[in-house]
Coordinates of C-alpha atoms in Angstrom, one line a residue:
X1 CA -13.5 33.3 31.6
X2 CA -10.3 31.7 32.9
X3 CA -7.2 33.1 31.1
X4 CA -4.3 31.2 32.6
X5 CA -3.6 27.5 32.2
X6 CA -0.7 25.1 32.7
X7 CA -0.7 23.9 29.2
X8 CA -2.3 25.3 26.1
X9 CA -2.7 23.2 23.0
X10 CA -3.4 25.0 19.8
X11 CA -5.3 22.7 17.4
X12 CA -7.9 20.1 18.2
X13 CA -6.9 17.6 15.5
X14 CA -5.5 14.1 15.7
X15 CA -2.4 15.2 17.7
X16 CA -4.2 17.8 19.8
X17 CA -7.0 15.6 21.0
X18 CA -4.5 12.8 21.9
X19 CA -2.3 15.3 23.8
X20 CA -5.2 16.9 25.7
X21 CA -6.5 13.5 26.9
X22 CA -3.1 12.2 28.0
X23 CA -2.0 15.5 29.7
X24 CA -5.2 15.6 31.6
X25 CA -4.4 12.2 33.2
X26 CA -2.4 14.4 35.6
X27 CA -5.3 15.8 37.6
X28 CA -3.1 18.6 39.1
X29 CA -2.7 20.4 35.8
X30 CA -5.1 22.5 33.8
X31 CA -5.2 22.2 30.0
X32 CA -6.7 24.4 27.4
X33 CA -7.5 23.0 23.9
X34 CA -8.2 25.5 21.2
X35 CA -10.0 24.5 17.9
X36 CA -10.9 26.8 15.1
X37 CA -13.7 24.6 14.0
X38 CA -16.8 23.3 15.8
X39 CA -17.5 20.1 17.6
X40 CA -16.9 18.0 14.5
X41 CA -20.1 16.1 15.2
X42 CA -22.4 15.0 12.4
X43 CA -24.1 11.9 11.1
X44 CA -21.6 12.1 8.2
X45 CA -18.5 12.4 10.4
X46 CA -19.8 9.4 12.4
X47 CA -20.7 7.3 9.3
X48 CA -17.5 5.7 7.8
X49 CA -19.0 5.9 4.4
X50 CA -20.0 9.5 4.7
X51 CA -16.7 11.2 4.3
X52 CA -17.5 12.1 0.7
X53 CA -20.0 14.6 2.1
X54 CA -17.4 16.0 4.5
X55 CA -14.9 16.7 1.7
X56 CA -15.4 20.3 0.5
X57 CA -18.0 21.1 3.2
X58 CA -16.8 24.4 4.7
X59 CA -18.1 23.4 8.1
X60 CA -15.6 20.5 8.2
X61 CA -13.0 21.1 5.6
X62 CA -10.5 24.0 5.2
X63 CA -10.2 23.1 1.5
X64 CA -6.7 24.4 1.0
X65 CA -5.2 24.7 -2.5
X66 CA -1.6 24.9 -3.7
X67 CA -0.2 27.5 -6.0
X68 CA -0.2 26.6 -9.7
X69 CA 2.4 23.8 -10.3
X70 CA 4.5 24.2 -13.5
X71 CA 5.5 20.5 -13.3
X72 CA 1.7 19.6 -13.4
X73 CA 0.8 21.8 -16.4
X74 CA 0.0 24.7 -14.0
X75 CA -2.7 22.7 -12.2
X76 CA -3.5 23.5 -8.5
X77 CA -3.6 20.7 -6.0
X78 CA -6.6 20.5 -3.7
X79 CA -5.7 19.9 -0.1
X80 CA -8.7 18.9 2.0
X81 CA -7.9 19.3 5.7
X82 CA -10.2 18.6 8.6
X83 CA -11.9 21.4 10.6
X84 CA -13.5 20.7 14.0
X85 CA -12.6 18.5 17.0
X86 CA -10.8 15.5 15.4
X87 CA -9.2 17.5 12.6
X88 CA -8.4 15.5 9.5
X89 CA -9.4 12.2 11.3
X90 CA -13.0 13.5 10.6
X91 CA -12.6 13.1 6.9
X92 CA -9.7 10.7 6.2
X93 CA -10.1 7.2 4.8
X94 CA -9.7 5.6 8.3
X95 CA -6.9 3.4 7.1
X96 CA -4.6 2.4 10.0
X97 CA -1.0 2.1 8.9
X98 CA 2.2 2.6 10.8
X99 CA 4.8 2.8 8.1
X100 CA 8.0 0.7 7.9
X101 CA 10.3 0.0 10.9
X102 CA 13.1 1.4 8.6
X103 CA 11.3 4.8 8.6
X104 CA 11.8 5.3 12.3
X105 CA 15.3 3.7 12.4
X106 CA 16.2 6.3 9.7
X107 CA 15.0 9.1 12.0
X108 CA 17.3 7.7 14.7
X109 CA 20.2 7.5 12.2
X110 CA 19.6 11.2 11.5
X111 CA 20.6 11.9 15.2
X112 CA 17.2 11.9 16.8
X113 CA 17.6 9.9 20.0
X114 CA 14.4 8.2 21.1
X115 CA 12.8 7.8 17.7
X116 CA 14.0 4.4 16.5
X117 CA 11.3 1.8 15.8
X118 CA 11.9 0.1 19.1
X119 CA 11.4 3.5 20.8
X120 CA 8.1 4.3 19.0
X121 CA 6.5 0.9 19.0
X122 CA 5.3 1.1 22.6
X123 CA 3.4 4.3 21.7
X124 CA 1.7 2.6 18.7
X125 CA 0.6 -0.1 21.0
X126 CA -0.5 2.4 23.7
X127 CA -2.7 4.3 21.3
X128 CA -4.6 1.4 19.6
X129 CA -6.6 -1.7 20.4
X130 CA -6.7 -4.5 17.9
X131 CA -9.0 -7.0 19.6
X132 CA -9.1 -9.2 16.5
X133 CA -5.3 -9.8 16.8
X134 CA -3.4 -11.5 19.6
X135 CA -1.7 -9.3 22.2
X136 CA 2.0 -9.6 21.4
X137 CA 5.1 -7.4 20.7
X138 CA 3.1 -5.5 18.1
X139 CA -0.5 -5.4 19.2
X140 CA -2.4 -4.4 22.4
X141 CA -6.0 -4.5 23.6
X142 CA -5.7 -1.4 25.8
X143 CA -5.5 1.7 23.5
X144 CA -8.4 4.2 23.1
X145 CA -8.2 4.0 19.3
X146 CA -10.2 0.8 18.4
X147 CA -9.4 -1.0 15.2
X148 CA -11.3 -3.6 13.2
X149 CA -10.6 -5.4 9.9
X150 CA -11.7 -3.3 6.9
X151 CA -15.4 -4.0 6.7
X152 CA -16.3 -3.7 3.0
X153 CA -14.0 -6.6 2.0
X154 CA -15.6 -8.5 -0.8
X155 CA -15.1 -10.7 -3.9
X156 CA -13.5 -7.8 -5.8
X157 CA -10.9 -7.4 -3.0
X158 CA -10.2 -11.1 -3.2
X159 CA -9.7 -10.9 -6.9
X160 CA -7.3 -8.0 -6.4
X161 CA -5.3 -10.0 -3.8
X162 CA -5.2 -13.0 -6.1
X163 CA -4.1 -11.0 -9.1
X164 CA -1.3 -9.4 -7.0
X165 CA -0.1 -12.9 -6.0
X166 CA -0.2 -13.9 -9.6
X167 CA 2.0 -10.9 -10.3
X168 CA 4.6 -12.1 -7.7
X169 CA 3.4 -10.5 -4.5
X170 CA 3.0 -12.3 -1.2
X171 CA -0.1 -12.2 1.0
X172 CA 0.4 -10.0 4.1
X173 CA -2.2 -10.5 6.8
X174 CA -0.5 -8.1 9.3
X175 CA 1.1 -4.9 8.0
X176 CA 2.0 -3.9 11.6
X177 CA 4.8 -6.4 12.4
X178 CA 7.7 -4.9 10.5
X179 CA 6.8 -6.9 7.4
X180 CA 5.3 -4.2 5.2
X181 CA 5.6 -5.7 1.7
X182 CA 2.8 -7.7 0.1
X183 CA -1.0 -7.5 -0.4
X184 CA -3.8 -7.9 2.0
X185 CA -6.7 -6.5 4.0
X186 CA -5.7 -3.8 6.5
X187 CA -7.1 -2.6 9.8
X188 CA -9.4 0.5 9.9
X189 CA -10.3 3.0 12.6
X190 CA -13.9 1.9 12.9
X191 CA -15.7 0.5 15.9
X192 CA -19.4 -0.7 16.1
X193 CA -20.0 1.0 12.7
X194 CA -18.6 4.4 13.9
X195 CA -15.6 6.3 12.7
X196 CA -12.9 6.4 15.4
X197 CA -11.8 10.0 15.0
X198 CA -9.2 11.2 17.5
X199 CA -12.0 13.2 19.2
X200 CA -14.2 10.0 19.4
X201 CA -11.3 7.9 20.7
X202 CA -9.6 10.2 23.1
X203 CA -12.2 12.9 24.1
X204 CA -15.5 11.1 24.1
X205 CA -15.6 11.8 27.8
X206 CA -14.1 15.3 28.5
X207 CA -11.8 15.4 31.6
X208 CA -12.7 17.8 34.3
X209 CA -9.3 19.6 34.1
X210 CA -9.7 20.2 30.3
X211 CA -11.2 23.4 28.9
X212 CA -12.0 23.5 25.2
X213 CA -12.5 26.6 23.1
X214 CA -14.3 25.8 19.9
X215 CA -14.7 28.2 16.9
X216 CA -11.7 30.1 18.1
X217 CA -8.7 30.9 15.9
X218 CA -5.1 31.2 17.0
X219 CA -3.7 34.4 15.6
X220 CA -0.1 34.3 17.0
X221 CA 2.1 33.4 19.9
X222 CA 2.8 35.9 22.7
X223 CA 6.5 36.2 23.8
X224 CA 8.5 37.6 26.7
X225 CA 11.9 37.9 25.0
X226 CA 12.5 34.3 23.8
X227 CA 9.9 32.6 26.0
X228 CA 6.4 31.7 24.8
X229 CA 3.9 32.9 27.4
X230 CA 0.5 32.9 25.7
X231 CA -1.5 33.1 22.6
X232 CA -3.5 35.9 20.9
X233 CA -6.8 34.4 19.9
X234 CA -9.7 35.6 17.8
X235 CA -11.5 36.0 21.2
X236 CA -8.8 37.5 23.3
X237 CA -5.6 36.4 25.0
X238 CA -4.7 33.3 27.0
X239 CA -1.6 32.6 29.0
X240 CA 0.4 29.5 29.9
X241 CA 2.4 28.9 33.1
X242 CA 4.2 25.8 31.6
X243 CA 4.1 25.2 27.9
X244 CA 2.3 26.1 24.7
X245 CA 2.0 23.2 22.1
X246 CA 1.2 23.9 18.5
X247 CA -0.8 21.0 16.9
X248 CA -2.2 23.0 13.9
X249 CA -1.0 20.6 11.3
X250 CA 1.5 20.7 8.4
X251 CA 0.0 24.0 7.1
X252 CA -1.2 25.6 10.3
X253 CA 1.8 25.2 12.6
X254 CA 4.3 26.8 10.3
X255 CA 1.8 29.6 9.5
X256 CA 1.4 30.3 13.2
X257 CA 5.1 30.3 13.8
X258 CA 5.8 32.7 10.9
X259 CA 3.0 35.0 11.9
X260 CA 4.5 35.1 15.4
X261 CA 8.0 36.0 14.1
X262 CA 9.6 32.5 14.1
X263 CA 10.8 31.4 10.7
X264 CA 13.1 32.4 7.8
X265 CA 14.5 35.8 8.4
X266 CA 14.2 37.2 4.8
X267 CA 10.6 35.9 4.3
X268 CA 9.5 37.4 7.6
X269 CA 11.1 40.8 6.8
X270 CA 9.4 40.7 3.4
X271 CA 6.1 40.1 5.2
X272 CA 6.9 43.0 7.6
X273 CA 6.8 40.7 10.6
X274 CA 9.1 41.4 13.5
X275 CA 11.7 38.5 13.7
X276 CA 11.7 36.8 17.2
X277 CA 13.9 33.9 16.1
X278 CA 15.4 33.2 12.7
X279 CA 14.6 29.5 11.9
X280 CA 15.1 28.9 8.2
X281 CA 13.4 25.5 8.3
X282 CA 9.9 26.8 9.2
X283 CA 7.7 26.1 6.2
X284 CA 10.5 24.2 4.4
X285 CA 10.7 20.5 3.8
X286 CA 7.0 20.0 2.8
X287 CA 6.6 16.3 2.2
X288 CA 3.5 14.5 0.8
X289 CA 2.5 11.4 -1.0
X290 CA 1.6 12.1 -4.6
X291 CA -1.0 9.7 -5.8
X292 CA -1.7 8.7 -9.4
X293 CA -5.3 7.4 -10.1
X294 CA -6.0 4.7 -12.6
X295 CA -9.5 3.3 -13.5
X296 CA -10.9 0.2 -15.2
X297 CA -14.4 -0.6 -16.2
X298 CA -16.3 -3.6 -14.9
X299 CA -17.9 -6.2 -17.1
X300 CA -20.7 -6.3 -14.6
X301 CA -21.4 -2.8 -13.3
X302 CA -23.4 -4.3 -10.3
X303 CA -20.0 -5.1 -8.8
X304 CA -19.3 -1.4 -8.2
X305 CA -20.2 0.5 -5.0
X306 CA -21.5 3.3 -7.3
X307 CA -24.8 1.4 -7.6
X308 CA -25.6 2.7 -4.1
X309 CA -26.0 6.3 -5.4
X310 CA -29.4 5.5 -6.9
X311 CA -32.0 7.2 -4.7
X312 CA -33.8 4.0 -3.7
X313 CA -30.6 2.1 -2.8
X314 CA -29.2 5.2 -1.0
X315 CA -32.3 5.5 1.2
X316 CA -32.0 1.8 2.1
X317 CA -28.3 1.9 3.0
X318 CA -28.9 5.2 4.9
X319 CA -31.7 3.7 7.0
X320 CA -29.5 0.6 7.6
X321 CA -26.9 2.8 9.0
X322 CA -29.1 5.1 11.1
X323 CA -31.0 2.3 12.8
X324 CA -28.5 -0.5 13.0
X325 CA -25.0 0.9 12.2
X326 CA -24.8 -1.8 9.5
X327 CA -24.5 -1.9 5.8
X328 CA -22.1 -0.6 3.2
X329 CA -21.8 2.9 4.8
X330 CA -20.8 1.4 8.2
X331 CA -17.2 0.8 6.8
X332 CA -14.8 2.6 4.6
X333 CA -14.9 1.9 0.9
X334 CA -11.3 0.9 0.9
X335 CA -10.3 -2.6 2.2
X336 CA -7.1 -3.8 0.6
X337 CA -3.8 -2.5 -0.5
X338 CA -0.5 -3.6 -2.0
X339 CA 2.9 -2.5 -0.9
X340 CA 5.2 -3.0 -3.9
X341 CA 9.0 -2.7 -4.1
X342 CA 10.9 -1.5 -7.1
X343 CA 14.4 -1.6 -5.5
X344 CA 14.2 -2.2 -1.8
X345 CA 12.3 -5.3 -0.6
X346 CA 12.1 -4.2 3.1
X347 CA 11.2 -0.6 2.2
X348 CA 8.6 -0.7 -0.6
X349 CA 8.5 2.5 -2.7
X350 CA 4.8 2.1 -3.7
X351 CA 1.5 1.6 -2.0
X352 CA -1.5 0.8 -4.2
X353 CA -5.1 1.2 -3.0
X354 CA -8.1 -0.2 -4.6
X355 CA -11.9 0.4 -4.4
X356 CA -14.7 -0.8 -6.7
X357 CA -15.9 2.7 -7.5
X358 CA -14.5 5.4 -9.7
X359 CA -14.5 9.1 -8.8
X360 CA -12.5 12.2 -9.3
X361 CA -11.2 14.4 -6.4
X362 CA -11.9 18.0 -7.3
X363 CA -13.0 21.2 -5.7
X364 CA -16.6 21.2 -4.6
X365 CA -19.1 23.5 -6.3
X366 CA -22.7 23.3 -5.2
X367 CA -25.3 22.4 -7.8
X368 CA -28.7 20.9 -7.8
X369 CA -30.3 19.1 -10.7
X370 CA -32.6 16.1 -11.3
X371 CA -29.6 13.8 -12.0
X372 CA -28.1 14.6 -8.6
X373 CA -31.5 13.9 -6.9
X374 CA -31.9 10.6 -8.7
X375 CA -28.3 9.7 -7.6
X376 CA -28.9 10.9 -4.0
X377 CA -26.3 8.5 -2.7
X378 CA -23.5 10.6 -4.3
X379 CA -23.4 12.6 -1.1
X380 CA -22.0 9.5 0.6
X381 CA -19.3 9.1 -2.0
X382 CA -18.2 12.5 -3.4
X383 CA -20.3 15.3 -1.9
X384 CA -22.7 15.6 -4.8
X385 CA -20.2 14.5 -7.4
X386 CA -21.2 11.3 -9.0
X387 CA -19.1 8.2 -8.7
X388 CA -19.3 5.9 -11.7
X389 CA -19.0 2.1 -12.1
X390 CA -15.5 0.7 -12.3
X391 CA -12.4 -0.3 -10.4
X392 CA -10.4 2.7 -9.0
X393 CA -6.7 2.5 -8.0
X394 CA -4.5 5.0 -6.4
X395 CA -0.7 4.6 -6.8
X396 CA 0.9 6.2 -3.8
X397 CA 4.6 7.2 -4.0
X398 CA 5.8 6.5 -0.4
X399 CA 9.1 8.4 0.0
X400 CA 9.3 11.0 -2.7
X401 CA 12.6 12.9 -3.0
X402 CA 10.9 16.2 -4.1
X403 CA 10.0 18.5 -1.3
X404 CA 8.0 21.8 -1.2
X405 CA 7.4 24.9 0.9
X406 CA 4.7 26.7 2.9
X407 CA 4.9 30.5 2.9
X408 CA 2.7 33.4 3.9
X409 CA 1.1 35.7 1.4
X410 CA 1.1 38.5 4.0
X411 CA 1.0 39.2 7.7
X412 CA -2.8 39.0 7.6
X413 CA -3.7 35.8 9.5
X414 CA -6.9 35.4 7.4
X415 CA -4.9 35.4 4.1
X416 CA -4.5 32.1 2.3
X417 CA -1.2 30.3 2.4
X418 CA 1.2 29.8 -0.5
X419 CA 1.4 26.0 -0.5
X420 CA 3.9 24.7 -3.0
X421 CA 4.3 20.9 -3.0
X422 CA 6.9 21.2 -5.8
X423 CA 6.3 17.6 -7.0
X424 CA 8.7 16.1 -9.5
X425 CA 11.4 18.6 -8.9
X426 CA 13.4 15.4 -8.6
X427 CA 12.6 13.5 -11.8
X428 CA 13.2 10.1 -10.3
X429 CA 9.8 10.5 -8.5
X430 CA 8.1 10.6 -11.8
X431 CA 10.0 7.5 -13.0
X432 CA 8.8 5.6 -9.9
X433 CA 5.2 6.5 -10.4
X434 CA 5.5 5.3 -14.0
X435 CA 6.8 2.0 -12.7
X436 CA 3.8 1.9 -10.4
X437 CA 1.4 2.4 -13.3
X438 CA 3.1 -0.4 -15.3
X439 CA 2.9 -2.8 -12.3
X440 CA -0.8 -1.9 -11.8
X441 CA -1.5 -2.8 -15.4
X442 CA 0.4 -6.1 -15.0
X443 CA -1.8 -6.9 -12.0
X444 CA -5.0 -6.1 -14.0
X445 CA -3.8 -8.4 -16.8
X446 CA -3.8 -11.4 -14.5
X447 CA -6.7 -13.9 -14.7
X448 CA -8.3 -13.1 -11.3
X449 CA -9.0 -9.5 -12.4
X450 CA -9.0 -9.7 -16.2
X451 CA -12.1 -11.9 -16.1
X452 CA -14.1 -9.2 -14.2
X453 CA -12.8 -5.9 -15.7
X454 CA -13.2 -4.4 -19.2
X455 CA -11.2 -1.5 -20.7
X456 CA -8.8 0.7 -18.9
X457 CA -10.6 4.1 -18.5
X458 CA -7.8 6.2 -17.0
X459 CA -5.3 7.0 -18.4
X460 CA -6.6 4.7 -21.1
X461 CA -5.1 1.9 -23.2
X462 CA -3.8 4.4 -25.8
X463 CA -1.3 5.7 -23.2
X464 CA 1.5 3.3 -23.8
X465 CA 5.0 4.8 -23.7
X466 CA 6.8 6.4 -20.8
X467 CA 6.4 9.9 -22.0
X468 CA 2.6 9.6 -22.5
X469 CA 2.4 8.1 -19.0
X470 CA 4.3 11.0 -17.5
X471 CA 2.0 13.5 -19.2
X472 CA -0.9 11.6 -17.8
X473 CA 0.7 11.9 -14.3
X474 CA 1.1 15.7 -14.8
X475 CA -2.6 15.9 -15.7
X476 CA -4.1 13.6 -13.0
X477 CA -1.7 13.3 -10.0
X478 CA -3.3 14.4 -6.7
X479 CA -2.4 14.5 -3.0
X480 CA -2.3 11.4 -0.8
X481 CA -3.7 13.7 1.9
X482 CA -0.5 13.3 4.0
X483 CA 1.3 16.7 4.1
X484 CA 4.1 16.7 6.7
X485 CA 7.5 17.8 7.9
X486 CA 7.2 21.6 7.6
X487 CA 8.5 22.1 11.2
X488 CA 10.8 19.2 11.2
X489 CA 12.7 17.7 14.1
X490 CA 16.4 17.5 13.5
X491 CA 19.8 17.3 15.1
X492 CA 21.9 20.3 15.9
X493 CA 23.9 20.1 12.7
X494 CA 20.8 20.2 10.6
X495 CA 20.4 23.8 9.5
X496 CA 16.7 23.3 8.5
X497 CA 15.7 21.7 11.8
X498 CA 12.9 23.5 13.6
X499 CA 12.5 21.2 16.6
X500 CA 14.9 19.2 18.7
X501 CA 14.3 15.5 19.5
X502 CA 11.9 16.4 22.2
X503 CA 9.7 18.5 19.8
X504 CA 10.8 21.8 21.4
X505 CA 11.2 24.8 19.1
X506 CA 14.8 25.7 18.8
X507 CA 15.8 28.9 20.4
X508 CA 12.4 29.4 22.1
X509 CA 11.5 28.4 25.6
X510 CA 8.2 26.7 26.6
X511 CA 7.1 26.0 23.0
X512 CA 6.7 22.7 21.2
X513 CA 5.2 21.5 17.9
X514 CA 3.4 18.2 18.0
X515 CA 1.7 17.1 14.7
X516 CA 2.6 15.8 11.2
X517 CA 4.7 19.0 10.7
X518 CA 7.2 17.6 13.3
X519 CA 8.1 14.6 11.2
X520 CA 11.8 14.8 10.0
X521 CA 10.7 13.2 6.7
X522 CA 8.0 11.1 5.1
X523 CA 7.0 7.6 6.3
X524 CA 6.0 4.7 4.2
X525 CA 2.2 4.7 4.4
X526 CA -0.8 6.6 5.8
X527 CA 0.4 8.9 8.5
X528 CA -2.5 9.3 10.9
X529 CA -1.4 6.4 13.2
X530 CA 2.0 7.9 13.4
X531 CA 0.7 11.4 14.2
X532 CA -1.2 9.9 17.1
X533 CA 1.9 7.9 18.2
X534 CA 3.9 11.1 18.1
X535 CA 1.4 12.8 20.4
X536 CA 1.4 9.9 22.8
X537 CA 5.2 10.1 23.0
X538 CA 5.1 13.9 23.4
X539 CA 2.6 13.6 26.3
X540 CA 5.0 11.3 28.1
X541 CA 7.9 13.7 27.5
X542 CA 5.9 16.6 28.8
X543 CA 4.5 14.8 31.9
X544 CA 8.0 13.5 32.8
X545 CA 9.3 17.1 32.7
X546 CA 6.3 18.2 34.9
X547 CA 6.9 15.6 37.6

């Protein structure tokens, strides 16, 4: 087995697959990609409507949990994270969103040269092909990630859009041209009925100069003084002649740094880990999008996707997909969303998703009974948990002020992390979510939706005043599945910065972090497209240094 490579990438997720593909375009270098999971291949990772089966499945999901949250009545937050080549792009909602131009201009204003919107836009274009849109300043037809309009768009989506317009919103047919506000149908990472995970988009054909280790865990980084020279793996040691790049995600990358002795001095000493470099920001600055769910019933339950759980209908849609890559499971169950501003028109604070099917995100526990058999299609929707008829909304707080931490429990790499999202430590975040709930209720009161929905099911029509709504948030808020910023880029005067503007770990040679943990702060929308953009830009930086 070869032990020395030019570049070693730890983590085969959205950033790692992108980086590996792009670095291997230089045929003179040898790249190793290390993934703790398997190939990520399954009919359910391929099927856009199959991600409910992937959630909670230990083969594909790390199923992290937070520590109990005092601000949420001591609830733990479930954090599904992808396991296998493709990472969380194996189980996410496939929604393609870039965030607002102001997000990246803010990064530039923080002193990060090269990260303004004009700087990153070419990498968004380089990564994605939107053949249904004209090639222009914002869209290309040459990226490996193939996009299509959301495929399960139907009469309920049209009713939602019309009700939003009746509530004062504008229709937005292109969320990718610097105009984020409004309501409309978005693009998704689906092509010919298949999920476009980063592995499918970037590594469908493995380059000859790429070696992939699957089912291999990274234990820690090997150093020669302050220079990263290799990795200790579950299957031995490997060495790099150029650089090591961590792409282990917002939880995995800070964990690896801390286990390797790079992180907050006092925490590492408490864990009895030898300190290689005191970087207080490692594991700090955890950002995420808290989401508040709301449900309404339908007057006609046949309008809900939950009808496909029934065994006869599930078999039909399953066969449709297997033989023709068609039908309801050939597209995500989400098709439209609303960006809504409370204070800033150009930088909406809220993103509201809608799907005609109600469900609850919770930890998977295996069970078998006649009811589950008769509702066989529940494995498409919620891994054995039944969805039920209704209209489900998720109110996504885009730029929360509250931030959390990621910490080790011990120096044992197999030990679970202490993940503390620390939501609502800034009380204004709770106020903004309440405003989102109120606006959602206003939208549901408009004629286009009121004629098809019945009662409010969650939190319920008896929850009326602000305090009751806040208590409902404490009991029901969940992750938006977008943890980020735990190894944040930052300028030299930022004491919590872990990386410089070229994604290099401060004080360590030949080591970068390229994934969502590298974000300086949170962006306005789903983050996967920006993670891939970041990896595209990082590959250019690395290859330019190599030349």
